[in-house]
Short mmCIF file of N, CA and C in Angstrom, two decimals:
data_model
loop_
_atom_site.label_atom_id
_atom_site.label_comp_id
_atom_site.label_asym_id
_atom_site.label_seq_id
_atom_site.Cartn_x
_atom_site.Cartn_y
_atom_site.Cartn_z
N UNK A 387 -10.23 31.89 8.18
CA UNK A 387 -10.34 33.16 8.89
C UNK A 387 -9.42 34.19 8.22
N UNK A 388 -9.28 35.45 8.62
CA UNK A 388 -9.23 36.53 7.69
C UNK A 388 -8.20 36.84 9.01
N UNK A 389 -7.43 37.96 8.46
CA UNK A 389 -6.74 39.19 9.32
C UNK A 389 -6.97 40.16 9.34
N UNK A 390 -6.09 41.05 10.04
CA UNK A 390 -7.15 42.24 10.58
C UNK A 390 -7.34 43.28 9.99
N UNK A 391 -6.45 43.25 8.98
CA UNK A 391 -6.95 44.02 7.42
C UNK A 391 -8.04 43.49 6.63
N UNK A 392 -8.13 42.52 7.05
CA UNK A 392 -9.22 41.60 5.66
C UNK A 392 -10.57 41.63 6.29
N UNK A 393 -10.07 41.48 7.64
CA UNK A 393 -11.84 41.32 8.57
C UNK A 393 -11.70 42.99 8.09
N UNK A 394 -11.80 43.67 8.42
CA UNK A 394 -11.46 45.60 8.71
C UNK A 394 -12.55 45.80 7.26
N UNK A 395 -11.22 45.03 6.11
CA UNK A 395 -12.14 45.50 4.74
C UNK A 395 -13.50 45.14 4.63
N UNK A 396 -13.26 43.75 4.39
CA UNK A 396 -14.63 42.67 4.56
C UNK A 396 -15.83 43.60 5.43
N UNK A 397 -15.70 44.11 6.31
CA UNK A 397 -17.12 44.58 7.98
C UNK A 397 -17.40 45.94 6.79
N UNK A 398 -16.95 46.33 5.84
CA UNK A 398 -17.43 47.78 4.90
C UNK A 398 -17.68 49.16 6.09
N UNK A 399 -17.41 48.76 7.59
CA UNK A 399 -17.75 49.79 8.35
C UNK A 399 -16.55 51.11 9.09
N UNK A 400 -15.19 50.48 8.31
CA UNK A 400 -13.79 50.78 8.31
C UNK A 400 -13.22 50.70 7.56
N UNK A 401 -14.08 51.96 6.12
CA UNK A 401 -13.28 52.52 5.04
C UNK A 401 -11.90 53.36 5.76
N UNK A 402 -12.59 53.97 6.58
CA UNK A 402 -11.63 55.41 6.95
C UNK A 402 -10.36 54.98 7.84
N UNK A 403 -10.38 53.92 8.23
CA UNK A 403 -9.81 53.41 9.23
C UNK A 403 -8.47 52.56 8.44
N UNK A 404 -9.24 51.74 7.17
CA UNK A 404 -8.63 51.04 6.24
C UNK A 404 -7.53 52.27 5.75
N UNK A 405 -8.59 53.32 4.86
CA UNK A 405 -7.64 54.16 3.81
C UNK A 405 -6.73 54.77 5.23
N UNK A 406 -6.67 55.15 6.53
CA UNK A 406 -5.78 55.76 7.19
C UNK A 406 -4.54 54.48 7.45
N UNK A 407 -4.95 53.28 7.80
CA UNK A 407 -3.60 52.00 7.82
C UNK A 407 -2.87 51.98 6.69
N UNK A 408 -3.19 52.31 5.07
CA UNK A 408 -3.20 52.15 3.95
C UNK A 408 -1.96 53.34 3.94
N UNK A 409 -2.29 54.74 4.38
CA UNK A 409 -1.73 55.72 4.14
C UNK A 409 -0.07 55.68 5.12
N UNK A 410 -0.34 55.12 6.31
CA UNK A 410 0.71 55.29 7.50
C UNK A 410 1.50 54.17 6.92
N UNK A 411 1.02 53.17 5.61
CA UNK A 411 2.25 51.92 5.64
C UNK A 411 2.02 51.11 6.43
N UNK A 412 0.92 51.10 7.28
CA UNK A 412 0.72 49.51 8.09
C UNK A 412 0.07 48.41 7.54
N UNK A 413 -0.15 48.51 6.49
CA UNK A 413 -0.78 46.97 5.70
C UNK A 413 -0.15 45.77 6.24
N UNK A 414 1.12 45.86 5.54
CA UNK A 414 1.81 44.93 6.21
C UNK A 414 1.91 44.03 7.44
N UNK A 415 2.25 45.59 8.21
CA UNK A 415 2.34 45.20 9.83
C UNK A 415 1.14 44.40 10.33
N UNK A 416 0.15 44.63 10.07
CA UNK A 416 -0.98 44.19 10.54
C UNK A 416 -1.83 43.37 10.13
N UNK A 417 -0.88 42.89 8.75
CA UNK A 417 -1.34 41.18 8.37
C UNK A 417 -0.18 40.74 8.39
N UNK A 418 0.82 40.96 9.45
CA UNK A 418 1.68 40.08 10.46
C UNK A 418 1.49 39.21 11.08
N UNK A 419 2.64 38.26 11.45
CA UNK A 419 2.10 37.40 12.46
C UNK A 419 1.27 37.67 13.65
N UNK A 420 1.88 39.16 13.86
CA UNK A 420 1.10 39.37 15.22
C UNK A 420 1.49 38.30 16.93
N UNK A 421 0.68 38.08 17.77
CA UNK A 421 -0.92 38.83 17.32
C UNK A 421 -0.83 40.06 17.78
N UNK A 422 -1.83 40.58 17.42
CA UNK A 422 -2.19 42.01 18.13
C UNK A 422 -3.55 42.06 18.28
N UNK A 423 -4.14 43.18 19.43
CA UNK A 423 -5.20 43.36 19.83
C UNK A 423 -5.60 44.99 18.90
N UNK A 424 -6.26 45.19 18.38
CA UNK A 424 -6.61 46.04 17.81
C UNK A 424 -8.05 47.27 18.54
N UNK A 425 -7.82 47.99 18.50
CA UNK A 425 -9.32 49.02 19.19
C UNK A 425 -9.97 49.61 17.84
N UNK A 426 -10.56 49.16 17.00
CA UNK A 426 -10.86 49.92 15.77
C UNK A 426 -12.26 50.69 15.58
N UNK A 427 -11.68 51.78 15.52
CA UNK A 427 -12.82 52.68 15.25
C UNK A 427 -13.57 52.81 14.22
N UNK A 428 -14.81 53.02 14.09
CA UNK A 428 -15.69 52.63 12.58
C UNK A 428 -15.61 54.04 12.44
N UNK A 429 -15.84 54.08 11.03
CA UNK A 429 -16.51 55.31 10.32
C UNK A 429 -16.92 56.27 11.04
N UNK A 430 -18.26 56.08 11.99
CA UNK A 430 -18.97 56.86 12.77
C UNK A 430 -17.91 57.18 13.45
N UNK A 431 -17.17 56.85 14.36
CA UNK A 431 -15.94 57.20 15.34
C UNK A 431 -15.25 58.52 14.41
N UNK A 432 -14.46 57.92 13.45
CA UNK A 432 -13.78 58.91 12.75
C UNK A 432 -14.74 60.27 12.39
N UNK A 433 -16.28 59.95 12.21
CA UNK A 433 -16.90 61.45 11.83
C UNK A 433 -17.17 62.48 13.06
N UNK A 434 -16.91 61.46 14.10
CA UNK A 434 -16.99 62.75 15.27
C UNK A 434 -15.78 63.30 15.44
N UNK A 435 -14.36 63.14 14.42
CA UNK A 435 -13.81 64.10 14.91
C UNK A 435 -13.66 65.60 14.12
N UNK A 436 -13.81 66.30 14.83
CA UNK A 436 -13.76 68.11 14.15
C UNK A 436 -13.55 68.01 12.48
N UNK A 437 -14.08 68.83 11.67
CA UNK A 437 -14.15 68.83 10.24
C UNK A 437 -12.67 68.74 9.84
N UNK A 438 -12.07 68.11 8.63
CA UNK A 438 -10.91 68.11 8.12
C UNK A 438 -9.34 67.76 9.01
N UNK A 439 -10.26 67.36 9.83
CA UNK A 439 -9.31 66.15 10.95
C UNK A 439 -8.68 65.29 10.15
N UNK A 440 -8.99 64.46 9.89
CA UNK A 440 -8.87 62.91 8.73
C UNK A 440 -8.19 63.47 7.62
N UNK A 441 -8.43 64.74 6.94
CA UNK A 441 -7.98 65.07 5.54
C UNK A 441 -6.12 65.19 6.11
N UNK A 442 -6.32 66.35 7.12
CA UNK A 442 -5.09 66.93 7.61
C UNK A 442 -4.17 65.28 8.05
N UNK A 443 -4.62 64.58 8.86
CA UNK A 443 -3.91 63.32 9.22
C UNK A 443 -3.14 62.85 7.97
N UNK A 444 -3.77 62.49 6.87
CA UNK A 444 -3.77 61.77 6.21
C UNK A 444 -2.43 62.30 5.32
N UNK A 445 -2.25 63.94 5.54
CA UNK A 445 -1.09 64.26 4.62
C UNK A 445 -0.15 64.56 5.69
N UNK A 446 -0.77 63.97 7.36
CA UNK A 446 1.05 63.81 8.16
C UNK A 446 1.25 62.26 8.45
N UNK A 447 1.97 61.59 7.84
CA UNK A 447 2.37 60.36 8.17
C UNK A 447 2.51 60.32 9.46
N UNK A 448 3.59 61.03 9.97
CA UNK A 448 4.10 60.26 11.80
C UNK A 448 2.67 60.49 12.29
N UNK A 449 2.05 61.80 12.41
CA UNK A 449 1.31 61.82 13.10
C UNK A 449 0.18 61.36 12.94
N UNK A 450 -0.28 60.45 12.01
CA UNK A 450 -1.25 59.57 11.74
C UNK A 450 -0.70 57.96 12.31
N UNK A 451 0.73 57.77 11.86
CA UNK A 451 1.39 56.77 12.34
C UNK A 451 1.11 56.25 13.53
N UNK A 452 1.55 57.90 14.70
CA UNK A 452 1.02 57.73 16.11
C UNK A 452 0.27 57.17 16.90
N UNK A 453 -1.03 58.00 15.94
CA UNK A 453 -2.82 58.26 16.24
C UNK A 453 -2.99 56.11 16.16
N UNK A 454 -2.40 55.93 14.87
CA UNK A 454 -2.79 54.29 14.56
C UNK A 454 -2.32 53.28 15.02
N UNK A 455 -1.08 53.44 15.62
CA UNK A 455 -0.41 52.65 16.61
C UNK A 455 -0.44 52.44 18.20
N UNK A 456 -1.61 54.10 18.59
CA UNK A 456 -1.93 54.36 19.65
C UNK A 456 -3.36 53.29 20.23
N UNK A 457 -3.74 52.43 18.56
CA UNK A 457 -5.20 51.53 18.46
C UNK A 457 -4.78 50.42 18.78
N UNK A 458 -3.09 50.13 19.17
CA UNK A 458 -2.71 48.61 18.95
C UNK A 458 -1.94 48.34 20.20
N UNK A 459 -2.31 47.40 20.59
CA UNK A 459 -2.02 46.30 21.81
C UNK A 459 -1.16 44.89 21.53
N UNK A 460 0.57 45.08 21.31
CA UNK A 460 0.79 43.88 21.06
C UNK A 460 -0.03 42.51 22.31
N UNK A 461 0.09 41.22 21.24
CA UNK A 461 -0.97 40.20 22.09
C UNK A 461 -1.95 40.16 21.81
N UNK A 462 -2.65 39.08 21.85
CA UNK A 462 -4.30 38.63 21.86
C UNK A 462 -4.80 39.04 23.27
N UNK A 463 -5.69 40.21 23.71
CA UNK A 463 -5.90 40.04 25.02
C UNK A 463 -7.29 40.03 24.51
N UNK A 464 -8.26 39.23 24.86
CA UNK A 464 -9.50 38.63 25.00
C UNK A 464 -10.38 39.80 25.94
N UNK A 465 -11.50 40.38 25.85
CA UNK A 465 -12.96 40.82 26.44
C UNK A 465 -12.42 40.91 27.45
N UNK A 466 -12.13 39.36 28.00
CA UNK A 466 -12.02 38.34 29.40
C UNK A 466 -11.30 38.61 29.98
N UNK A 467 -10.04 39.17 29.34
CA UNK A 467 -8.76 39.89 29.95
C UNK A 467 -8.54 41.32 30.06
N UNK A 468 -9.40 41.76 28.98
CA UNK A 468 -9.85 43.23 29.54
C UNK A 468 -10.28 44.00 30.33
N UNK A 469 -11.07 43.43 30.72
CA UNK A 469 -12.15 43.79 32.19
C UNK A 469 -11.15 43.44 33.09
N UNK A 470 -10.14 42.66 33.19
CA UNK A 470 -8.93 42.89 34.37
C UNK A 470 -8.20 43.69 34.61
N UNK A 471 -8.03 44.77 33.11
CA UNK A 471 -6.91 45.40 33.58
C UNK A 471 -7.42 47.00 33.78
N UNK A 472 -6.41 48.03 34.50
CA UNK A 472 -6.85 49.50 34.16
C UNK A 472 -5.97 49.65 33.41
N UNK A 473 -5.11 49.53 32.79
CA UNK A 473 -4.59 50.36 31.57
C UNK A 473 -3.87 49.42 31.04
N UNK A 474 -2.92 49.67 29.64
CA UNK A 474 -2.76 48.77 28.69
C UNK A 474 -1.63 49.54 27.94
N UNK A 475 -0.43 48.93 27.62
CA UNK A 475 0.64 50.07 26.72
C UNK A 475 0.28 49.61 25.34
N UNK A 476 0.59 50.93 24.62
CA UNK A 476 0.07 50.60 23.21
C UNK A 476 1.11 50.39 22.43
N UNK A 477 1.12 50.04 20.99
CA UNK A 477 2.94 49.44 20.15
C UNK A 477 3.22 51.50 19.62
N UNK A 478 2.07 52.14 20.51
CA UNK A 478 2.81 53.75 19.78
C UNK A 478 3.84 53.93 21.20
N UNK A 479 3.24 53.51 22.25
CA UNK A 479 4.54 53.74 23.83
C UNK A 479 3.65 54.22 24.95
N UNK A 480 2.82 54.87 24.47
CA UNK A 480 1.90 55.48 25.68
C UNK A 480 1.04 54.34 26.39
N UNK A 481 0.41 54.80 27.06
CA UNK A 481 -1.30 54.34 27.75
C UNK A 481 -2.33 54.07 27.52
N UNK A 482 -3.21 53.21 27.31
CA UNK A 482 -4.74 53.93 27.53
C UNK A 482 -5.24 53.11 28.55
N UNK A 483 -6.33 54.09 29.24
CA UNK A 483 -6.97 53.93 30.41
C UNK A 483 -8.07 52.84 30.19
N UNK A 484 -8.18 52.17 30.98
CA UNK A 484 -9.18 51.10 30.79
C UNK A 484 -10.12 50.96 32.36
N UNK A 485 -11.59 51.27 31.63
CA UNK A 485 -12.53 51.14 32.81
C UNK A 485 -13.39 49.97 32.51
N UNK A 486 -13.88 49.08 33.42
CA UNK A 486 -15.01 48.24 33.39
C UNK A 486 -16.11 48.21 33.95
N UNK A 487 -15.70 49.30 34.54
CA UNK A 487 -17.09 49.05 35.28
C UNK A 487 -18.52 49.60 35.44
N UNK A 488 -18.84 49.63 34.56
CA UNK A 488 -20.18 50.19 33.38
C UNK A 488 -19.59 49.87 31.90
N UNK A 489 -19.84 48.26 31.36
CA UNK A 489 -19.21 48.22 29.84
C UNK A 489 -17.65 48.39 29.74
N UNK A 490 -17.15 48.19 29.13
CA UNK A 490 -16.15 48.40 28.69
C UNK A 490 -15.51 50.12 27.95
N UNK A 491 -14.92 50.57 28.58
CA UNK A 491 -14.37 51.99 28.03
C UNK A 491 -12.51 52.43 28.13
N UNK A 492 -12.25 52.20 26.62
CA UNK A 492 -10.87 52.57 26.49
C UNK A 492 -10.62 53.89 26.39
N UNK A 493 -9.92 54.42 27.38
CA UNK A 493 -10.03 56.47 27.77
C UNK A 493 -11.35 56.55 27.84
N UNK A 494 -12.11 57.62 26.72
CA UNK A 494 -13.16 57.87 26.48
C UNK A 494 -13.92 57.27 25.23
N UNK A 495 -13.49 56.03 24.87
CA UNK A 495 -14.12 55.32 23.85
C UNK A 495 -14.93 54.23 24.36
N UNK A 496 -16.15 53.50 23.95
CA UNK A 496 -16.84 52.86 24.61
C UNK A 496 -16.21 51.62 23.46
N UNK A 497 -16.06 50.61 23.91
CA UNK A 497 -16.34 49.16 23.04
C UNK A 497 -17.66 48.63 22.95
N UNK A 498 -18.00 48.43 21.76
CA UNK A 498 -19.50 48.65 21.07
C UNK A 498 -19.48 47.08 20.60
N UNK A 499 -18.37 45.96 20.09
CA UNK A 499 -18.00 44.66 20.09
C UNK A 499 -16.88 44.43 20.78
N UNK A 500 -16.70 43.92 21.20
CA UNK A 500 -15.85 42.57 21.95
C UNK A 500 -15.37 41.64 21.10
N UNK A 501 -14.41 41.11 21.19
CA UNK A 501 -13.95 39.67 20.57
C UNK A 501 -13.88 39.18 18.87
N UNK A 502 -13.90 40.24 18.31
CA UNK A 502 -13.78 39.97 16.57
C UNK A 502 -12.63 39.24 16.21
N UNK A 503 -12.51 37.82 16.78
CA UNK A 503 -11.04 37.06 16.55
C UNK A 503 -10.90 36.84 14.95
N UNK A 504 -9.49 37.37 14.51
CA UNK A 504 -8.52 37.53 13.13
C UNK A 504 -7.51 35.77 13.14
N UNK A 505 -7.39 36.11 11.96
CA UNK A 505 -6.13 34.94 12.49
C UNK A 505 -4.92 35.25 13.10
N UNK A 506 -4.46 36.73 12.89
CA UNK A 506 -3.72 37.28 13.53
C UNK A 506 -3.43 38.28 15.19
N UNK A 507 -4.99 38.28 15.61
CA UNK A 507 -5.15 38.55 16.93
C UNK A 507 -6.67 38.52 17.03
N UNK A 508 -7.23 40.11 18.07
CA UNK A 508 -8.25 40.23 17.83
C UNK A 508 -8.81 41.92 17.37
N UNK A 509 -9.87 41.85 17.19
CA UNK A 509 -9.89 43.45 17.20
C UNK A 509 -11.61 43.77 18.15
N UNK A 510 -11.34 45.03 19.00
CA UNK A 510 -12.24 45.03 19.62
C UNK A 510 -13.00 46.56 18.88
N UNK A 511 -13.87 46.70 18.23
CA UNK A 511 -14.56 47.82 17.54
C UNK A 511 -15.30 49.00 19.12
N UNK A 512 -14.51 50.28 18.49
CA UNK A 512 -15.15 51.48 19.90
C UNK A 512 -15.40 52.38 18.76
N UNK A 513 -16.25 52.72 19.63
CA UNK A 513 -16.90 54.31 18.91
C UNK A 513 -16.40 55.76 18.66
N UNK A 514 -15.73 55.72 19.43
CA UNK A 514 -14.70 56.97 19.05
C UNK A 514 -12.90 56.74 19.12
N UNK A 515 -12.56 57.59 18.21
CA UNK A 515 -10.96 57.30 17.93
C UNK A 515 -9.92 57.72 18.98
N UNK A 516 -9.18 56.90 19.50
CA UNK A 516 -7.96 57.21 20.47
C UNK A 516 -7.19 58.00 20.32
N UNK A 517 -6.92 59.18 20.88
CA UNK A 517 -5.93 60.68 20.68
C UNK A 517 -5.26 60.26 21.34
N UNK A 518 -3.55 59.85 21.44
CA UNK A 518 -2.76 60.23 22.37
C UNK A 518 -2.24 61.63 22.74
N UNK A 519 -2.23 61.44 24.30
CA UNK A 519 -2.19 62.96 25.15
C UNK A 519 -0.77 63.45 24.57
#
């Protein structure tokens, strides 16, 4: 089994996601022991946000740092354990809101897979990217 950089590369559907972990210095971190729960947004996620979003991120470290740490959930929490909770602290410090009841939805992101177990946690793939408030 792979980690959550390697599954990320390997799925070809989280270039943008890759080159943004790549840029903030989290390679490392995140073929750590871990585990961690990951929310990873594909490609499509990243193109809905406003034009030259991604370019601008990419030349502010913290605040890309933020945005990418705001995707991570120290722990393996499972589908199974998701649907239990309403909200969840992220390794950036904040929140995100967690609804179940219609699918799975982190804030305003829908989870589109469930359960992509890494050797190092899991990662759950949503459709749009997590802004912290």
């Amino acid at each position: 089994m792979a980690d959550i950089v390697d599954t990320a590369v390997q799925a070809g559907s989280f270039t943008t996601l890759v080159a943004a972990v790549k840029a903030a210095g989290l390679v490392d971190t995140l073929k750590g022991a871990g585990p961690f729960t990951v929310f990873a947004p594909t490609d499509e996620a990243f193109a809905k946000l406003p034009e030259g979003t991604v370019e601008t991120l990419l030349k502010d470290i913290p605040k890309l740092t933020q945005i990418l740490t705001y995707h991570v959930v120290s722990g393996k929490v499972m589908a199974a354990d998701v649907v239990k909770l309403t909200s969840a602290t992220t390794v950036e410090g904040s929140t995100v809101k967690i609804d179940a009841s219609n699918g799975v939805k982190i804030n305003d992101s829908t989870v589109t897979t469930p359960d992509v177990v890494v050797d190092n946690g899991v990662i759950h793939i949503i459709d749009t990217v997590l802004i912290p408030a």
